[in-house]
Every structure is written in structure tokens, then in C-alpha cells.
Amino acid sequence: MPILSFSKWGSKYVDCKLDEYSRNPLRPTRQLLCQIYSCIDLTSLSNDDSADSIASLVEGVNRHAVSNGDIQQDGNSQGPEYYIPNVAGICVYPKFVAAARKCLKAPGVDIVSVAGGFPHAQTFREIKAREVELAAMCGADEIDVVITAGDIISGHADCAREDLLAMRQACHGLKMKVILETGVYECDSQIYDAAMLIGYAQYLRMLCKEEMSFRDAMHQLLSGRDEVNATWR
């Protein structure tokens, strides 16, 4: 989940990027930038977050929906020629899910909650599962958790697997994204083991005959909360 703070929204964001890459022979097209914009999880995971700051973040998403014509308000639609999809989701801490849900008016935008002891997942399994459950009860559309990399590295993959299964069950059918934290592993085989655990958890979900979409099976490589982030792996 990218941690982003926007000073420019929608068409202003796209126009700014087009100008930024104007001299690059491999510059992206407006269509590609619109697609990228629509894949962003607008994220606020700061120690100074508050209900007011989250409401302000959500209001920016609502304003973009108004300018698109997704929300009808005083005929402010820019028209289809300038239509830019909204962000995919708004990602917050569990305690702010209800506030974000209450403020959100833009259609098609998910409320995403980190949970399960984010960002390092170093807490008791029962606490992880309960935090996931509470986030779901508050109105989250998606839950983002971090796999316990220390269990994988130390050869206790079974503990990491049980944590994932407990959180998967606590989601009550919501989408759950698992962050691998690939930057902390000692070798590629450990990254493989972590990815396979996620696949195993999704396989059990299918055995339970729950509905599963493509996005349900997605995982993320990094949370951006460790010293080592993007690597050649």
C-alpha cells in the first residue's frame, strides 16, 4: 500500500505527471497515468492521525468524485472528455475505519484497514485476529496484514501459517492482502516459502466455498515500514 499525500488530485495530478515526464522519450500516456491513479490506495498511517485528518483526506476523494460527475452537485462535472477514475481505496488504521466510512461519498472507493499488528506483526495471534475482526466490523472493505517474517526466517513457518489462517477466518469473507516484506529475508527460498503460505491460506478459503475474486489472491511485497525496502529480488 503506497503511502501517498496528494497536493494535486485527479486531472491536476495527471497533468503534473505529464509535465514532469515531458522530456522523457518513454514518457507515459495520459491513459496510462489515469490507470495508475485508479490503482492507488491513498494512505495515512501516521502517529498524528486523527478523526479530523482522516475526514480531510476522504473529502479530497469526494471532491474528485464531484468533479468527475460521479457525485452530482451543482452541475460541476468536467464531462467524459476529462474523466479520470478515482483512487482504488483509502487506507487507514483500524480505529479510523468507521470515521472514513462515515465521510466517504465517492462510489467505487474501498475503505482499506491495516490490521494484525501492522506493521511488524509481532503480537499474539489472538490479538491479530481480534484486530482484523474489529476492523471488519467497523466497515472495512479490505484488510491488509503483514506476514510474520521472523517465523519464516527462523524455520517456524507453521506459526506464520496459523496466524494467517486465524486472520483469514476473522475477515468474515472480506478481501485480505498479505504483505511479504521481501526486503528482510535472507534468501530467495524464504520469500518463496512466504508466498506459498499465502497461497495455502487462499486454497483453504476455496475449499470452504467462499467467493474469491482475483484481487483476493493478491499479495504485496513491501509495507515500506522496514529499513530495507525495494531490492533486486
mmCIF file of C-alpha atoms in Angstrom:
data_model
loop_
_atom_site.group_PDB
_atom_site.id
_atom_site.type_symbol
_atom_site.label_atom_id
_atom_site.label_comp_id
_atom_site.label_asym_id
_atom_site.label_seq_id
_atom_site.Cartn_x
_atom_site.Cartn_y
_atom_site.Cartn_z
ATOM 1 C CA MET A 1 0.000 0.000 0.000
ATOM 2 C CA PRO A 2 1.784 3.104 -1.133
ATOM 3 C CA ILE A 3 1.953 5.879 1.437
ATOM 4 C CA LEU A 4 0.920 8.966 -0.501
ATOM 5 C CA SER A 5 -0.004 12.501 0.315
ATOM 6 C CA PHE A 6 -1.659 14.363 -2.555
ATOM 7 C CA SER A 7 -1.423 18.089 -3.090
ATOM 8 C CA LYS A 8 -2.952 17.586 -6.541
ATOM 9 C CA TRP A 9 -5.991 15.473 -7.351
ATOM 10 C CA GLY A 10 -7.386 13.900 -10.491
ATOM 11 C CA SER A 11 -6.642 15.892 -13.646
ATOM 12 C CA LYS A 12 -4.137 18.111 -11.812
ATOM 13 C CA TYR A 13 -2.211 15.018 -10.705
ATOM 14 C CA VAL A 14 -2.169 13.579 -14.237
ATOM 15 C CA ASP A 15 -1.248 16.911 -15.861
ATOM 16 C CA CYS A 16 1.568 17.406 -13.364
ATOM 17 C CA LYS A 17 2.999 13.972 -14.155
ATOM 18 C CA LEU A 18 2.710 14.552 -17.902
ATOM 19 C CA ASP A 19 4.675 17.773 -17.499
ATOM 20 C CA GLU A 20 7.230 16.066 -15.242
ATOM 21 C CA TYR A 21 7.947 13.384 -17.856
ATOM 22 C CA SER A 22 7.591 15.655 -20.909
ATOM 23 C CA ARG A 23 11.263 15.341 -21.906
ATOM 24 C CA ASN A 24 11.450 11.600 -21.328
ATOM 25 C CA PRO A 25 11.204 9.611 -24.598
ATOM 26 C CA LEU A 26 9.497 6.827 -22.626
ATOM 27 C CA ARG A 27 7.004 9.198 -21.024
ATOM 28 C CA PRO A 28 3.689 7.626 -20.013
ATOM 29 C CA THR A 29 0.482 8.413 -21.851
ATOM 30 C CA ARG A 30 -2.450 10.196 -20.213
ATOM 31 C CA GLN A 31 -4.387 6.921 -20.395
ATOM 32 C CA LEU A 32 -1.648 5.042 -18.505
ATOM 33 C CA LEU A 33 -1.401 7.736 -15.836
ATOM 34 C CA CYS A 34 -5.166 7.605 -15.350
ATOM 35 C CA GLN A 35 -4.910 3.847 -14.899
ATOM 36 C CA ILE A 36 -2.088 4.248 -12.372
ATOM 37 C CA TYR A 37 -4.111 6.854 -10.467
ATOM 38 C CA SER A 38 -7.026 4.417 -10.259
ATOM 39 C CA CYS A 39 -4.785 1.744 -8.660
ATOM 40 C CA ILE A 40 -3.563 3.906 -5.774
ATOM 41 C CA ASP A 41 -4.530 3.265 -2.165
ATOM 42 C CA LEU A 42 -4.462 6.749 -0.674
ATOM 43 C CA THR A 43 -2.844 6.079 2.683
ATOM 44 C CA SER A 44 -2.495 7.778 6.040
ATOM 45 C CA LEU A 45 -0.665 5.723 8.674
ATOM 46 C CA SER A 46 0.891 8.338 10.925
ATOM 47 C CA ASN A 47 1.215 8.735 14.651
ATOM 48 C CA ASP A 48 -0.550 12.091 14.453
ATOM 49 C CA ASP A 49 -3.597 10.803 12.534
ATOM 50 C CA SER A 50 -6.929 11.905 13.948
ATOM 51 C CA ALA A 51 -10.579 11.633 13.005
ATOM 52 C CA ASP A 52 -10.341 15.173 11.605
ATOM 53 C CA SER A 53 -7.257 14.496 9.473
ATOM 54 C CA ILE A 54 -8.805 11.310 8.079
ATOM 55 C CA ALA A 55 -12.030 13.190 7.282
ATOM 56 C CA SER A 56 -9.961 15.775 5.401
ATOM 57 C CA LEU A 57 -8.239 13.004 3.424
ATOM 58 C CA VAL A 58 -11.568 11.419 2.493
ATOM 59 C CA GLU A 59 -13.007 14.769 1.491
ATOM 60 C CA GLY A 60 -10.334 15.069 -1.188
ATOM 61 C CA VAL A 61 -11.561 11.796 -2.675
ATOM 62 C CA ASN A 62 -15.135 13.053 -2.503
ATOM 63 C CA ARG A 63 -14.192 16.295 -4.292
ATOM 64 C CA HIS A 64 -12.624 14.322 -7.109
ATOM 65 C CA ALA A 65 -15.826 12.294 -7.436
ATOM 66 C CA VAL A 66 -17.822 15.530 -7.694
ATOM 67 C CA SER A 67 -15.528 16.907 -10.416
ATOM 68 C CA ASN A 68 -15.912 13.613 -12.303
ATOM 69 C CA GLY A 69 -19.667 13.743 -12.089
ATOM 70 C CA ASP A 70 -19.700 10.532 -10.010
ATOM 71 C CA ILE A 71 -21.494 12.633 -7.403
ATOM 72 C CA GLN A 72 -23.966 15.133 -8.799
ATOM 73 C CA GLN A 73 -23.537 18.537 -7.183
ATOM 74 C CA ASP A 74 -24.470 21.841 -8.816
ATOM 75 C CA GLY A 75 -23.504 20.589 -12.281
ATOM 76 C CA ASN A 76 -19.782 20.511 -11.519
ATOM 77 C CA SER A 77 -18.948 17.541 -13.735
ATOM 78 C CA GLN A 78 -15.984 18.089 -16.037
ATOM 79 C CA GLY A 79 -17.551 15.802 -18.621
ATOM 80 C CA PRO A 80 -16.385 12.451 -20.017
ATOM 81 C CA GLU A 81 -13.558 14.014 -22.035
ATOM 82 C CA TYR A 82 -11.746 14.779 -18.792
ATOM 83 C CA TYR A 83 -12.878 11.756 -16.782
ATOM 84 C CA ILE A 84 -10.179 10.329 -14.527
ATOM 85 C CA PRO A 85 -11.050 7.341 -12.322
ATOM 86 C CA ASN A 86 -10.851 7.838 -8.581
ATOM 87 C CA VAL A 87 -8.285 6.154 -6.357
ATOM 88 C CA ALA A 88 -8.866 2.472 -5.586
ATOM 89 C CA GLY A 89 -9.032 2.861 -1.840
ATOM 90 C CA ILE A 90 -8.332 4.845 1.313
ATOM 91 C CA CYS A 91 -6.041 3.015 3.736
ATOM 92 C CA VAL A 92 -6.131 3.856 7.452
ATOM 93 C CA TYR A 93 -5.534 2.361 10.869
ATOM 94 C CA PRO A 94 -8.407 0.234 12.270
ATOM 95 C CA LYS A 95 -9.608 2.880 14.748
ATOM 96 C CA PHE A 96 -10.319 5.276 11.859
ATOM 97 C CA VAL A 97 -12.256 2.874 9.626
ATOM 98 C CA ALA A 98 -15.649 3.978 10.938
ATOM 99 C CA ALA A 99 -14.785 7.679 10.544
ATOM 100 C CA ALA A 100 -13.559 7.137 6.989
ATOM 101 C CA ARG A 101 -16.652 5.095 6.128
ATOM 102 C CA LYS A 102 -18.938 7.797 7.509
ATOM 103 C CA CYS A 103 -17.273 10.550 5.444
ATOM 104 C CA LEU A 104 -16.856 8.654 2.180
ATOM 105 C CA LYS A 105 -19.376 9.565 -0.509
ATOM 106 C CA ALA A 106 -17.362 8.679 -3.624
ATOM 107 C CA PRO A 107 -18.621 5.477 -5.287
ATOM 108 C CA GLY A 108 -16.281 2.602 -6.061
ATOM 109 C CA VAL A 109 -13.633 3.531 -3.486
ATOM 110 C CA ASP A 110 -12.744 0.926 -0.856
ATOM 111 C CA ILE A 111 -12.009 1.565 2.801
ATOM 112 C CA VAL A 112 -8.826 -0.403 3.498
ATOM 113 C CA SER A 113 -7.606 -1.115 7.010
ATOM 114 C CA VAL A 114 -4.218 -2.343 8.124
ATOM 115 C CA ALA A 115 -4.531 -4.804 10.987
ATOM 116 C CA GLY A 116 -2.993 -7.869 12.591
ATOM 117 C CA GLY A 117 -0.287 -5.987 14.477
ATOM 118 C CA PHE A 118 0.771 -3.881 11.492
ATOM 119 C CA PRO A 119 3.484 -3.072 10.543
ATOM 120 C CA HIS A 120 5.650 -5.817 12.075
ATOM 121 C CA ALA A 121 3.015 -8.388 13.127
ATOM 122 C CA GLN A 122 4.889 -9.119 16.342
ATOM 123 C CA THR A 123 1.999 -9.736 18.694
ATOM 124 C CA PHE A 124 -0.219 -12.571 19.869
ATOM 125 C CA ARG A 125 -2.313 -14.487 17.336
ATOM 126 C CA GLU A 126 -5.474 -13.754 19.291
ATOM 127 C CA ILE A 127 -4.782 -10.019 19.163
ATOM 128 C CA LYS A 128 -4.085 -10.156 15.427
ATOM 129 C CA ALA A 129 -7.340 -11.961 14.738
ATOM 130 C CA ARG A 130 -9.369 -9.688 17.018
ATOM 131 C CA GLU A 131 -7.968 -6.532 15.441
ATOM 132 C CA VAL A 132 -8.833 -7.887 11.989
ATOM 133 C CA GLU A 133 -12.344 -8.737 13.176
ATOM 134 C CA LEU A 134 -12.902 -5.295 14.699
ATOM 135 C CA ALA A 135 -11.726 -3.567 11.515
ATOM 136 C CA ALA A 136 -14.162 -5.680 9.521
ATOM 137 C CA MET A 137 -16.993 -4.889 11.938
ATOM 138 C CA CYS A 138 -16.268 -1.148 11.617
ATOM 139 C CA GLY A 139 -16.895 -1.275 7.886
ATOM 140 C CA ALA A 140 -13.619 -2.042 6.117
ATOM 141 C CA ASP A 141 -13.814 -3.430 2.575
ATOM 142 C CA GLU A 142 -10.283 -4.852 2.658
ATOM 143 C CA ILE A 143 -7.830 -5.875 5.373
ATOM 144 C CA ASP A 144 -4.062 -5.516 4.875
ATOM 145 C CA VAL A 145 -1.819 -7.622 7.121
ATOM 146 C CA VAL A 146 1.896 -8.382 7.325
ATOM 147 C CA ILE A 147 3.231 -11.934 7.413
ATOM 148 C CA THR A 148 5.486 -12.659 10.391
ATOM 149 C CA ALA A 149 8.794 -12.731 8.530
ATOM 150 C CA GLY A 150 10.716 -13.738 11.658
ATOM 151 C CA ASP A 151 8.827 -17.036 11.771
ATOM 152 C CA ILE A 152 9.768 -17.781 8.167
ATOM 153 C CA ILE A 153 13.437 -16.884 8.694
ATOM 154 C CA SER A 154 13.730 -18.952 11.886
ATOM 155 C CA GLY A 155 12.144 -22.025 10.348
ATOM 156 C CA HIS A 156 8.783 -21.741 12.103
ATOM 157 C CA ALA A 157 6.621 -21.320 9.026
ATOM 158 C CA ASP A 158 3.847 -23.279 10.714
ATOM 159 C CA CYS A 159 3.377 -20.397 13.189
ATOM 160 C CA ALA A 160 3.118 -17.879 10.363
ATOM 161 C CA ARG A 161 0.625 -20.133 8.614
ATOM 162 C CA GLU A 162 -1.604 -20.425 11.671
ATOM 163 C CA ASP A 163 -1.521 -16.647 12.107
ATOM 164 C CA LEU A 164 -2.654 -16.159 8.502
ATOM 165 C CA LEU A 165 -5.450 -18.690 8.838
ATOM 166 C CA ALA A 166 -6.699 -17.086 12.061
ATOM 167 C CA MET A 167 -6.767 -13.652 10.420
ATOM 168 C CA ARG A 168 -8.328 -15.031 7.237
ATOM 169 C CA GLN A 169 -11.156 -16.517 9.295
ATOM 170 C CA ALA A 170 -11.578 -13.265 11.236
ATOM 171 C CA CYS A 171 -12.108 -11.349 7.969
ATOM 172 C CA HIS A 172 -15.532 -12.982 7.523
ATOM 173 C CA GLY A 173 -15.197 -13.062 3.742
ATOM 174 C CA LEU A 174 -13.554 -9.659 3.192
ATOM 175 C CA LYS A 175 -10.564 -9.263 0.920
ATOM 176 C CA MET A 176 -7.289 -9.780 2.781
ATOM 177 C CA LYS A 177 -3.973 -8.600 1.345
ATOM 178 C CA VAL A 178 -0.809 -10.086 2.820
ATOM 179 C CA ILE A 179 2.418 -8.070 2.804
ATOM 180 C CA LEU A 180 5.535 -10.248 2.478
ATOM 181 C CA GLU A 181 8.255 -7.734 3.451
ATOM 182 C CA THR A 182 10.710 -9.216 0.928
ATOM 183 C CA GLY A 183 13.470 -6.843 1.997
ATOM 184 C CA VAL A 184 14.071 -8.614 5.324
ATOM 185 C CA TYR A 185 14.563 -12.200 4.131
ATOM 186 C CA GLU A 186 17.993 -13.817 3.939
ATOM 187 C CA CYS A 187 17.478 -15.750 0.692
ATOM 188 C CA ASP A 188 15.030 -16.253 -2.161
ATOM 189 C CA SER A 189 13.809 -19.581 -0.796
ATOM 190 C CA GLN A 190 12.374 -17.794 2.249
ATOM 191 C CA ILE A 191 10.471 -15.399 0.009
ATOM 192 C CA TYR A 192 9.132 -18.438 -1.855
ATOM 193 C CA ASP A 193 8.056 -20.067 1.428
ATOM 194 C CA ALA A 194 6.209 -16.907 2.487
ATOM 195 C CA ALA A 195 4.422 -16.647 -0.859
ATOM 196 C CA MET A 196 3.430 -20.312 -0.720
ATOM 197 C CA LEU A 197 1.900 -19.836 2.731
ATOM 198 C CA ILE A 198 -0.344 -17.135 1.331
ATOM 199 C CA GLY A 199 -1.374 -19.446 -1.491
ATOM 200 C CA TYR A 200 -2.162 -22.176 1.035
ATOM 201 C CA ALA A 201 -4.422 -19.859 3.028
ATOM 202 C CA GLN A 202 -6.303 -18.912 -0.151
ATOM 203 C CA TYR A 203 -6.636 -22.594 -1.102
ATOM 204 C CA LEU A 204 -8.320 -23.351 2.223
ATOM 205 C CA ARG A 205 -10.685 -20.472 1.603
ATOM 206 C CA MET A 206 -11.719 -22.006 -1.731
ATOM 207 C CA LEU A 207 -12.312 -25.340 -0.012
ATOM 208 C CA CYS A 208 -14.750 -23.522 2.257
ATOM 209 C CA LYS A 209 -16.547 -22.431 -0.972
ATOM 210 C CA GLU A 210 -16.316 -18.746 -0.180
ATOM 211 C CA GLU A 211 -16.475 -16.363 -3.131
ATOM 212 C CA MET A 212 -12.983 -15.312 -4.214
ATOM 213 C CA SER A 213 -12.092 -12.614 -6.721
ATOM 214 C CA PHE A 214 -8.750 -12.007 -8.444
ATOM 215 C CA ARG A 215 -7.851 -9.223 -6.051
ATOM 216 C CA ASP A 216 -8.421 -11.523 -3.074
ATOM 217 C CA ALA A 217 -5.409 -13.565 -4.121
ATOM 218 C CA MET A 218 -3.084 -10.581 -4.362
ATOM 219 C CA HIS A 219 -0.179 -10.017 -2.061
ATOM 220 C CA GLN A 220 2.115 -7.046 -1.626
ATOM 221 C CA LEU A 221 5.877 -7.208 -1.392
ATOM 222 C CA LEU A 222 6.566 -4.341 0.996
ATOM 223 C CA SER A 223 4.903 -2.191 3.611
ATOM 224 C CA GLY A 224 7.600 0.486 3.449
ATOM 225 C CA ARG A 225 7.985 0.278 7.222
ATOM 226 C CA ASP A 226 11.321 -1.582 7.418
ATOM 227 C CA GLU A 227 14.865 -0.303 6.862
ATOM 228 C CA VAL A 228 15.247 -2.438 3.738
ATOM 229 C CA ASN A 229 12.554 -1.872 1.150
ATOM 230 C CA ALA A 230 12.825 -2.494 -2.594
ATOM 231 C CA THR A 231 15.555 -4.999 -3.534
ATOM 232 C CA TRP A 232 16.605 -6.796 -6.721
ATOM 233 C CA ARG A 233 14.521 -9.772 -5.567
#
